[in-house]
Tab-separated table of C-alpha atoms in Angstrom:
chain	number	residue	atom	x	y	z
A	74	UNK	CA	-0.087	2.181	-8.192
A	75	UNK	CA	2.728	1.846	-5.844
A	76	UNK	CA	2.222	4.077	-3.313
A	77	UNK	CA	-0.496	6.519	-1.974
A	78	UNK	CA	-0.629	9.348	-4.498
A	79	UNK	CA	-0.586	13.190	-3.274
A	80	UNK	CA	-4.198	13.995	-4.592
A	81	UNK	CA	-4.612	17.595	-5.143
A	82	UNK	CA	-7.775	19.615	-4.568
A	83	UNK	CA	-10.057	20.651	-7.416
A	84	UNK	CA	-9.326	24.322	-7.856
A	85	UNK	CA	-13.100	24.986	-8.402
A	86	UNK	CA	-15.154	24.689	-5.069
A	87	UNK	CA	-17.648	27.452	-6.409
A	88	UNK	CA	-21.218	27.041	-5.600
A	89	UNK	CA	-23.307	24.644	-3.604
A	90	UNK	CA	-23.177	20.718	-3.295
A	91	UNK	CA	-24.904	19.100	-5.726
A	92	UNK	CA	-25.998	15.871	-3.650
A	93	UNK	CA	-27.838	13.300	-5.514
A	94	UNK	CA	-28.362	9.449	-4.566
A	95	UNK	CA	-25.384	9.075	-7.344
A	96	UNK	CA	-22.999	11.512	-5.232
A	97	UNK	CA	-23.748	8.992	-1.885
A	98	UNK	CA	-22.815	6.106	-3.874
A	99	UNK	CA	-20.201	4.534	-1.571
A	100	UNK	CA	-19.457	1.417	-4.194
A	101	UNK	CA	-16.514	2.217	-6.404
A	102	UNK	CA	-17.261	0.588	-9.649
A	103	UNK	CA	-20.640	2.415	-9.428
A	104	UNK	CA	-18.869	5.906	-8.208
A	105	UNK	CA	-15.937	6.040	-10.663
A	106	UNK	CA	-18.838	4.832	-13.306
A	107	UNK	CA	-20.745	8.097	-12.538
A	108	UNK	CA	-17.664	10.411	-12.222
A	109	UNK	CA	-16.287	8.903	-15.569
A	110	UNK	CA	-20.065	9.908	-17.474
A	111	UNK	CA	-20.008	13.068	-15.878
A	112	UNK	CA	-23.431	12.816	-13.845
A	113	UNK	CA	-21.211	13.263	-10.559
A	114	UNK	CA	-18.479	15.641	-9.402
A	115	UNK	CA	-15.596	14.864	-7.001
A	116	UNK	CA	-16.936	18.661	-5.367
A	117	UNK	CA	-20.456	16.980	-4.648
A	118	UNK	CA	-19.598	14.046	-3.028
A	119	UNK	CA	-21.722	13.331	0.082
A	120	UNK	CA	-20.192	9.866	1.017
A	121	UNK	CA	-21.747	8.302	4.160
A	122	UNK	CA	-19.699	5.317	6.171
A	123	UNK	CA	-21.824	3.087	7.103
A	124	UNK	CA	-19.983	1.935	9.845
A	125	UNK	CA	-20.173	4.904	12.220
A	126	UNK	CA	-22.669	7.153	9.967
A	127	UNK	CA	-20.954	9.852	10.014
A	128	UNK	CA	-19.053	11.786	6.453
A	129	UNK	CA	-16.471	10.395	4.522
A	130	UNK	CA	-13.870	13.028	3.695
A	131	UNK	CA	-12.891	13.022	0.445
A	132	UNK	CA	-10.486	16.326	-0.263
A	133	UNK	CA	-6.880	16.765	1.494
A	134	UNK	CA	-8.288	19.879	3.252
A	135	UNK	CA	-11.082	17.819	4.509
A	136	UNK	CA	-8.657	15.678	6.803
A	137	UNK	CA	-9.029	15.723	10.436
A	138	UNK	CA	-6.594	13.549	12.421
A	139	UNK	CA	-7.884	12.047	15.216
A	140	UNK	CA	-6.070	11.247	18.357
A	141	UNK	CA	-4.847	8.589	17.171
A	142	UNK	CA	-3.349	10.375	13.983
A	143	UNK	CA	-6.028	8.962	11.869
A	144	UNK	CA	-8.350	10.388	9.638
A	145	UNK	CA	-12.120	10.238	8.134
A	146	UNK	CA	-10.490	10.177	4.348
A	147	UNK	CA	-12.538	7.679	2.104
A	148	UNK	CA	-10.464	4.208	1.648
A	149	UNK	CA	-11.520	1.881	-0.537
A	150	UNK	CA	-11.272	-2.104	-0.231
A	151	UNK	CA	-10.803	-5.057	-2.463
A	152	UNK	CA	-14.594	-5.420	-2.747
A	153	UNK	CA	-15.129	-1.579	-3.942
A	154	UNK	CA	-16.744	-0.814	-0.954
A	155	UNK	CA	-15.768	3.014	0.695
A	156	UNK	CA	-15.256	3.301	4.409
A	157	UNK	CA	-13.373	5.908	6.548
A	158	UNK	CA	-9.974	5.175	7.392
A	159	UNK	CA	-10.191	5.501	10.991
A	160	UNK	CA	-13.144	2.877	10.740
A	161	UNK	CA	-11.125	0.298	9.188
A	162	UNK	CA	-8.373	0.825	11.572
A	163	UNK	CA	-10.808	0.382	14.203
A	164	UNK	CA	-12.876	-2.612	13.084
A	165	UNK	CA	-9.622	-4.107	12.120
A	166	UNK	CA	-8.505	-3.751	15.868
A	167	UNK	CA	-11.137	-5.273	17.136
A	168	UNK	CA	-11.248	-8.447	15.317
A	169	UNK	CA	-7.638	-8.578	15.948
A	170	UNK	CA	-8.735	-8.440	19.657
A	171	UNK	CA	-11.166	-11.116	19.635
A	172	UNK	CA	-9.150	-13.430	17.344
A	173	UNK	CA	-11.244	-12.929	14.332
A	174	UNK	CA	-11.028	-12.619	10.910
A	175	UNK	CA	-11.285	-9.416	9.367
A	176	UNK	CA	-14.010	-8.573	7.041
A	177	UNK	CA	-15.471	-5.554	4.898
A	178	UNK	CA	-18.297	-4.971	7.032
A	179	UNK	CA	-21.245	-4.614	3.918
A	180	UNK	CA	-20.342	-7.904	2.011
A	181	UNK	CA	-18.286	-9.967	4.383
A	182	UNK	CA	-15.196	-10.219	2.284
A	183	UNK	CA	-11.900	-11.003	3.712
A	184	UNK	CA	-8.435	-9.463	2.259
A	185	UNK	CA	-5.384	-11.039	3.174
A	186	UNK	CA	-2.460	-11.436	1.271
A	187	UNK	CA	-2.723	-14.619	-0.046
A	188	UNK	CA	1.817	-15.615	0.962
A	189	UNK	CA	1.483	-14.139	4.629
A	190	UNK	CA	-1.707	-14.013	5.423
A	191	UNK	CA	-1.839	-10.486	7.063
A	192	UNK	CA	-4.737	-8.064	6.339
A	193	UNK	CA	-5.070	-5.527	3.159
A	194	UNK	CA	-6.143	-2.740	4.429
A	195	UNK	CA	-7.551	-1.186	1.152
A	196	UNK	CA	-6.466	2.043	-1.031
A	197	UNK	CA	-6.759	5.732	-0.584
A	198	UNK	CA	-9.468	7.002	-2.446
A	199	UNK	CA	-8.814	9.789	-5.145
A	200	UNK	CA	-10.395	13.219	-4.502
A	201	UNK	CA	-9.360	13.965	-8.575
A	202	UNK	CA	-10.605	12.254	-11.800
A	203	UNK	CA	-6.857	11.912	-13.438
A	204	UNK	CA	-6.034	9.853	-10.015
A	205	UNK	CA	-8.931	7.541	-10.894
A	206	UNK	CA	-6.766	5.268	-12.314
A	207	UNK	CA	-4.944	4.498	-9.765
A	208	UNK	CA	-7.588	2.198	-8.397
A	209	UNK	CA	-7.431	-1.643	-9.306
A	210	UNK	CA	-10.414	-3.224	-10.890
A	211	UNK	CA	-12.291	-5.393	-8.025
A	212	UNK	CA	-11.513	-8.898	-7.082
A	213	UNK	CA	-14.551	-9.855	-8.544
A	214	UNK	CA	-13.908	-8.048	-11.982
A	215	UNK	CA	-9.932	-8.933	-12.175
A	216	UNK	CA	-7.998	-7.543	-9.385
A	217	UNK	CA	-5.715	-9.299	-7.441
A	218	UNK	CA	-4.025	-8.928	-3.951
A	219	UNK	CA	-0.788	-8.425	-3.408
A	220	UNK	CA	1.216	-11.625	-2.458
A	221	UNK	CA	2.811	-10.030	0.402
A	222	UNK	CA	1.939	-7.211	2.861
A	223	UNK	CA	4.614	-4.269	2.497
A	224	UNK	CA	6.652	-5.548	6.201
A	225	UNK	CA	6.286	-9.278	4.753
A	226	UNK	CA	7.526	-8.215	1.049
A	227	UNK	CA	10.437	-6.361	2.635
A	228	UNK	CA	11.232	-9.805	4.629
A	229	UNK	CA	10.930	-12.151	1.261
A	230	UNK	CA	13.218	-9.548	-0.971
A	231	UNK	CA	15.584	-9.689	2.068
A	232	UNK	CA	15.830	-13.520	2.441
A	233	UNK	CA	15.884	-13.456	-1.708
A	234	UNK	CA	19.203	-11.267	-1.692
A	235	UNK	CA	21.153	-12.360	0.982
A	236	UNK	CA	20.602	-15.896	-0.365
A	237	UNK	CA	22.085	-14.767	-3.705
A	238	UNK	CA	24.540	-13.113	-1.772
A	239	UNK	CA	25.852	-15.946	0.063
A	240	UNK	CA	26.392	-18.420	-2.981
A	241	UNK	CA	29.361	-15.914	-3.890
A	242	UNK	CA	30.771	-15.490	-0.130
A	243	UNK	CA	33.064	-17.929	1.094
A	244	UNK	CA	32.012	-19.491	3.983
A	245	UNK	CA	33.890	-17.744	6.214
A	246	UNK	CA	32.544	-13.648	5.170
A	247	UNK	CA	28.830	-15.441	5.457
A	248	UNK	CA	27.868	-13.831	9.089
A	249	UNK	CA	30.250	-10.514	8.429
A	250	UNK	CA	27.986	-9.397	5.561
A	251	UNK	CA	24.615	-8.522	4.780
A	252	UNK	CA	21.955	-6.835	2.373
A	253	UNK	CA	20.554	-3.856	3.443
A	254	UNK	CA	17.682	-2.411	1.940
A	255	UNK	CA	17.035	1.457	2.193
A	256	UNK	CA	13.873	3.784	1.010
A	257	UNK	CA	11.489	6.293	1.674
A	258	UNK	CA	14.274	6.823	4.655
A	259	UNK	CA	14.363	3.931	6.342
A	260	UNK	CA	16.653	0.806	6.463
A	261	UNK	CA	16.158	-3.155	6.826
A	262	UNK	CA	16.087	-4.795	8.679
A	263	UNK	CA	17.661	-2.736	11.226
A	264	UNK	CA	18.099	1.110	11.117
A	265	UNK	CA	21.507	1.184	12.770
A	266	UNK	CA	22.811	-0.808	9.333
A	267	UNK	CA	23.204	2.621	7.943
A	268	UNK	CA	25.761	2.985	10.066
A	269	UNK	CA	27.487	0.171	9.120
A	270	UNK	CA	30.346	0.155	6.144
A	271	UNK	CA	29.062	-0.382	2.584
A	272	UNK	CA	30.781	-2.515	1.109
A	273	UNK	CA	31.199	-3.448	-3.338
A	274	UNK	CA	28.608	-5.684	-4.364
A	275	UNK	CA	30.483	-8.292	-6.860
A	276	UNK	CA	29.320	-7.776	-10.480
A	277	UNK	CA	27.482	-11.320	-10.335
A	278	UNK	CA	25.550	-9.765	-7.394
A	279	UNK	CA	24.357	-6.675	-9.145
A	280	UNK	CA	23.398	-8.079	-12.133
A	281	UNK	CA	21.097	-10.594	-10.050
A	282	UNK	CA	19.975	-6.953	-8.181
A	283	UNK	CA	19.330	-5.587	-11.955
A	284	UNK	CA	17.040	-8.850	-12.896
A	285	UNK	CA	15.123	-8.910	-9.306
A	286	UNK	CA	14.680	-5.286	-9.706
A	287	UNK	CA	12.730	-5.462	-12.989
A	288	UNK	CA	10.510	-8.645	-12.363
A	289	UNK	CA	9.721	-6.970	-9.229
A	290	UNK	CA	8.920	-3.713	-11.032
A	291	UNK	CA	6.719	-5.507	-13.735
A	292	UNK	CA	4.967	-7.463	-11.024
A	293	UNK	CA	4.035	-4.208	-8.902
A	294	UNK	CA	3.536	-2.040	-11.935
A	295	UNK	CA	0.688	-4.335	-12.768
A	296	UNK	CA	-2.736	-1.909	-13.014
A	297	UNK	CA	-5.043	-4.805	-11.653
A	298	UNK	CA	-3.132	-5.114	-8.709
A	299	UNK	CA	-4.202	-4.015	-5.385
A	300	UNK	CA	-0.962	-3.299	-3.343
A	301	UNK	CA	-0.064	-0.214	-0.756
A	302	UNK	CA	3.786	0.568	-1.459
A	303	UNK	CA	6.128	-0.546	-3.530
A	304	UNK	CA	9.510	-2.677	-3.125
A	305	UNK	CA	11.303	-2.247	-6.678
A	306	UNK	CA	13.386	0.517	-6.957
A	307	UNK	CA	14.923	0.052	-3.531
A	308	UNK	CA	18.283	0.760	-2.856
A	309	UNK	CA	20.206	-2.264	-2.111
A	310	UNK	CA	23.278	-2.227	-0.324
A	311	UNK	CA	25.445	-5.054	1.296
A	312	UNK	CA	26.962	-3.927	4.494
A	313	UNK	CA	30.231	-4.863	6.785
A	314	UNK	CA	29.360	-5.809	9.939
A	315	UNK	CA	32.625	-6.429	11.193
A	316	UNK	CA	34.857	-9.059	12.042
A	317	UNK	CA	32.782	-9.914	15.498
A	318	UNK	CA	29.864	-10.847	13.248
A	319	UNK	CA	31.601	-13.664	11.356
């Protein structure tokens, strides 16, 4: 649920498509409903996007980045409706452009996280039946959006820590140190903070880290909820900025 999954590739590919109207079905609920009865295979799939016409890859092979590093690769939104990545960027773009609000382009929906108000732009879809799972109910049928977009969530756990953090600092040590957050190889809010001296988190501090860390965990572990990447399970570090910072 947390992040996108590395779907694999069905190891049989033997034989011809088998394209029905059920294998063009480009609504999830309807899709997974057919995969799940066995009346469609992943291997059959002839997804159409309906915003350029052209296929919907669905298999890791498939992917083609364009020159803009984006792919064709089927993403599903809130709604359940399949598009191709590189169409979502785009149509995203463009309302951005003209100051619009961004909408699935078949029912009109609009995804935004509900605490920052910046744009969901949808989930990966599985090429694999034992990654259907991985897929939220709808809105409409008991999925919910993600409070925060991953940048924004990053921001809020920030602000959450250092707050903690500064009820045990004296006044004085408040500017000289910081949290830090670090995964997936990167480091908040600034990169160069790796570079900075770690120093011990008081045992009144990590305790709070343990508590945040599991709330957070339950909240994102949640199957109805439609979120990107996950936050819990960061590493949290405080760091020394020196005595110029104070």
């Amino acid at each position: 649920m947390c992040s996108y999954p590395n779907f694999t590739t069905p190891i049989d590919f033997n034989g011809p498509k088998k394209v029905t109207d059920k294998s063009k079905e480009t609504y999830w609920p309807q899709l997974a409903s057919h995969i799940d009865n066995d009346a469609v295979e992943f291997k059959d799939l002839a997804l159409n996007c309906s915003m350029c016409l052209e296929d919907i890859t669905v298999f890791p092979h498939e992917h083609v980045e364009d020159n803009n590093e984006e792919t064709h690769q089927g993403v599903i939104l809130p709604c359940g409706h399949i598009f191709g990545a590189s169409c979502i960027s785009k149509s995203a773009q463009a309302s951005i452009d003209t100051d619009t609000m961004i909408r699935c382009p078949t029912c009109r929906g609009a995804f935004v996280h509900p605490k920052c108000d910046h744009f969901f732009f949808g989930l990966l879809m599985p090429s694999n039946k034992s990654d259907m799972g991985l897929i939220p109910p709808t809105l409409n049928n008991g999925g919910v959006l993600a409070d925060y977009c991953y940048q924004c969530g990053v921001k809020k756990t920030l602000e959450d820590l250092n707050e903690e953090l500064h009820k045990i600092l004296t006044e004085e040590s408040r500017g000289r140190f910081v949290v830090s957050l670090t995964k997936g190889g990167e480091t908040f809010p600034q990169p160069w903070m790796e570079d900075c001296q770690e120093a011990r988190a008081p045992a009144t501090f990590r305790s709070f880290v343990a508590r945040y860390d599991r709330r957070l965990d339950k909240y994102e572990g949640s199957t109805k909820l439609w979120i990107t990447r996950c936050h819990a399970g960061t590493a949290v570090r405080i760091r020394d900025l020196g005595p110029q910072a104070q």
